[in-house]
Coordinates of C-alpha atoms in Angstrom, one line a residue:
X17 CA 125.9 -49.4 -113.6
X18 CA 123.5 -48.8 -111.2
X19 CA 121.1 -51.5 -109.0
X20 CA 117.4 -50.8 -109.0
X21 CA 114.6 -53.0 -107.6
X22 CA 112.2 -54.5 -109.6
X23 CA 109.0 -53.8 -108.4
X24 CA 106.9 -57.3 -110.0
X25 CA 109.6 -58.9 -107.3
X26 CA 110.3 -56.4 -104.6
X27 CA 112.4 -59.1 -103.1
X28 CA 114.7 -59.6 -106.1
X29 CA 117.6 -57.0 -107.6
X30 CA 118.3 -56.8 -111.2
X31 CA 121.4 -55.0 -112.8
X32 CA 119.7 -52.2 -114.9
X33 CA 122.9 -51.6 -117.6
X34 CA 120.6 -49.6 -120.4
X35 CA 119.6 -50.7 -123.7
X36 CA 121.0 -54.1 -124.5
X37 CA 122.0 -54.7 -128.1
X38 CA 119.6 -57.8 -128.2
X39 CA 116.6 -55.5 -126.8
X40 CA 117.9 -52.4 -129.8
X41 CA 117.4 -55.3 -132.5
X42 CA 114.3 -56.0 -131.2
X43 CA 112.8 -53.0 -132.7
X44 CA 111.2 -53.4 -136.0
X45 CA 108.5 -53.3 -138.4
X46 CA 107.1 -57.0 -139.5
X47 CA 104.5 -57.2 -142.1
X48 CA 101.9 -60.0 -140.7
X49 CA 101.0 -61.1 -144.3
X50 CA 97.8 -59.4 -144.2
X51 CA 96.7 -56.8 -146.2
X52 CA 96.5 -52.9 -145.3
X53 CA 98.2 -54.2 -141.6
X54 CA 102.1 -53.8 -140.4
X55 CA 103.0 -54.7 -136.7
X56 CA 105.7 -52.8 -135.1
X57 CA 107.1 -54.3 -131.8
X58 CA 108.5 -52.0 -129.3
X59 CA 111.3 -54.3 -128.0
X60 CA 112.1 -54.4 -124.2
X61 CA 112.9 -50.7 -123.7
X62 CA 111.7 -47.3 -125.4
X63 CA 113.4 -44.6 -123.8
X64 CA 114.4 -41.4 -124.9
X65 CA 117.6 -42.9 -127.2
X66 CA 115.4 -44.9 -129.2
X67 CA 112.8 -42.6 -129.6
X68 CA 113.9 -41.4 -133.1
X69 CA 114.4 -45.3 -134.3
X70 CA 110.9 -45.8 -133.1
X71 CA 109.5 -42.9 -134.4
X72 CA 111.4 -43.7 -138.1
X73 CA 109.7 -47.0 -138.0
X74 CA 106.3 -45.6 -137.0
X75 CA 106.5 -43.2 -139.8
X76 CA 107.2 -45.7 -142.2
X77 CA 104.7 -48.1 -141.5
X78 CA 102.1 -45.0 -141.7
X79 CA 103.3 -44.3 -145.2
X80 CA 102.9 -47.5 -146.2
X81 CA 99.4 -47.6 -146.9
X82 CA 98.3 -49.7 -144.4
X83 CA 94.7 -49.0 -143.4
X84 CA 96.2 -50.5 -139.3
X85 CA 99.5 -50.2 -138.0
X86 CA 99.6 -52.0 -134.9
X87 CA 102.1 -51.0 -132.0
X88 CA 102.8 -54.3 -130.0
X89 CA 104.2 -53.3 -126.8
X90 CA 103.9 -56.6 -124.6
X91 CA 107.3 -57.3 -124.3
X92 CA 107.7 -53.7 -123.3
X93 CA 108.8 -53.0 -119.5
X94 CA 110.1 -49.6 -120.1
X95 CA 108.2 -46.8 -121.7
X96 CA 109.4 -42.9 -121.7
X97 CA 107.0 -40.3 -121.1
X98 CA 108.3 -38.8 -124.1
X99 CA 107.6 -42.3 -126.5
X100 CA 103.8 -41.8 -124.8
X101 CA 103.5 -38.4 -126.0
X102 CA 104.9 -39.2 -128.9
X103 CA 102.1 -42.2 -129.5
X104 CA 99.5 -39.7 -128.9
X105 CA 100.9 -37.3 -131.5
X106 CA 101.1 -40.0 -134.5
X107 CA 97.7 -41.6 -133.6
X108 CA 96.5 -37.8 -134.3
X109 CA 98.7 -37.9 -137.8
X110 CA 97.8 -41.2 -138.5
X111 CA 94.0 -40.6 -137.9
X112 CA 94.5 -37.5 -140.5
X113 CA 95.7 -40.2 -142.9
X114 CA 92.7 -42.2 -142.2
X115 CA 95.2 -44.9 -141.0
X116 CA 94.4 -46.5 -137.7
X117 CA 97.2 -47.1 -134.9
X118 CA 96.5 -49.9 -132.6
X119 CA 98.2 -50.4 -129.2
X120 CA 98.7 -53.8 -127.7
X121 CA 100.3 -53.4 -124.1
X122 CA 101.0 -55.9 -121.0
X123 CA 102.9 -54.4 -118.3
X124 CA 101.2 -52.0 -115.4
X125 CA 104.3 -50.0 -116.2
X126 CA 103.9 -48.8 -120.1
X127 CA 100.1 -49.0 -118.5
X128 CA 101.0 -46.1 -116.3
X129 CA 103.1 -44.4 -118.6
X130 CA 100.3 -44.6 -121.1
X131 CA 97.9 -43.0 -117.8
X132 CA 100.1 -40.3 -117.1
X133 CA 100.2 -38.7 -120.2
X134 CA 96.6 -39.0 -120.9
X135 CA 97.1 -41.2 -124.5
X136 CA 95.0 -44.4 -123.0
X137 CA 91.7 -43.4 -123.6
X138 CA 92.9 -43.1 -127.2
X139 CA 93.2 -46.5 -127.9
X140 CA 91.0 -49.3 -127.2
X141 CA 92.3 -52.8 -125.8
X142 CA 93.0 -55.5 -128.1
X143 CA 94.2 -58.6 -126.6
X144 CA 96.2 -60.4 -129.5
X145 CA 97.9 -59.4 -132.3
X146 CA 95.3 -60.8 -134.6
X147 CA 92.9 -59.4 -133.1
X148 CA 94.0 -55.9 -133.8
X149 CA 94.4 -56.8 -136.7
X150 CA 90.9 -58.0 -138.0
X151 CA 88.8 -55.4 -136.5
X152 CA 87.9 -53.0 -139.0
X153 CA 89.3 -49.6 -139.0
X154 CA 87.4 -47.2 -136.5
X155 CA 86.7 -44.6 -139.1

């Protein structure tokens, strides 16, 4: 177990003990009773170990049939650069399917990870849930 800072709260420690069993079950796909549309919340942490969960999911919900699959990441305070890359890869698939991915993010530090691997200008900025959802399809 290691002690890093939290940088929202320089002034405060946190315990940093990995994924959490409570954050693992947090990953998911939940249909949002509207047609052609799945949500997939990324849970607290998307790191390298739950990469192939996430990606399962993601595949699924692109073979669904939805016309949007939206990718809420708000709760999200830990993003790999691999999970990133991997976001700009199946927006490429998905657009091939003529299925739109849709990301919703809130913290400066998925933000950044989303900057550094050059997959924000991808996606344009939805502020709710719903709101990804109704727009139409940018096809």
């Amino acid at each position: 177990m290691s002690v890093v800072t939290d940088r929202r709260h320089s002034s405060r420690l946190r315990w940093y003990r990995g994924c959490s069993r409570d954050a693992a079950a947090e990953l998911a796909v939940r249909d949002r009773e509207r047609s052609g549309c799945w949500v997939l919340h990324g849970g607290i942490e998307l790191d390298a170990a739950r990469m192939p969960r996430f990606r399962s999911l993601l595949d699924r919900s692109l073979r669904s049939g939805a016309r949007v699959v939206v990718v809420d990441l708000r709760d999200t305070e830990f993003l790999s650069i691999r999970v990133a890359a991997m976001l700009r890869d199946a927006k490429i698939e998905a657009w091939a399917q003529h299925v739109d991915v849709r990301l919703l993010t809130g913290t400066r530090e998925v933000e950044r990870a989303l900057d550094l691997v050059g997959v924000r200008p991808l996606f344009r900025y939805y502020l709710s849930i719903d709101e990804a959802a109704r727009s139409e399809p940018e096809h």
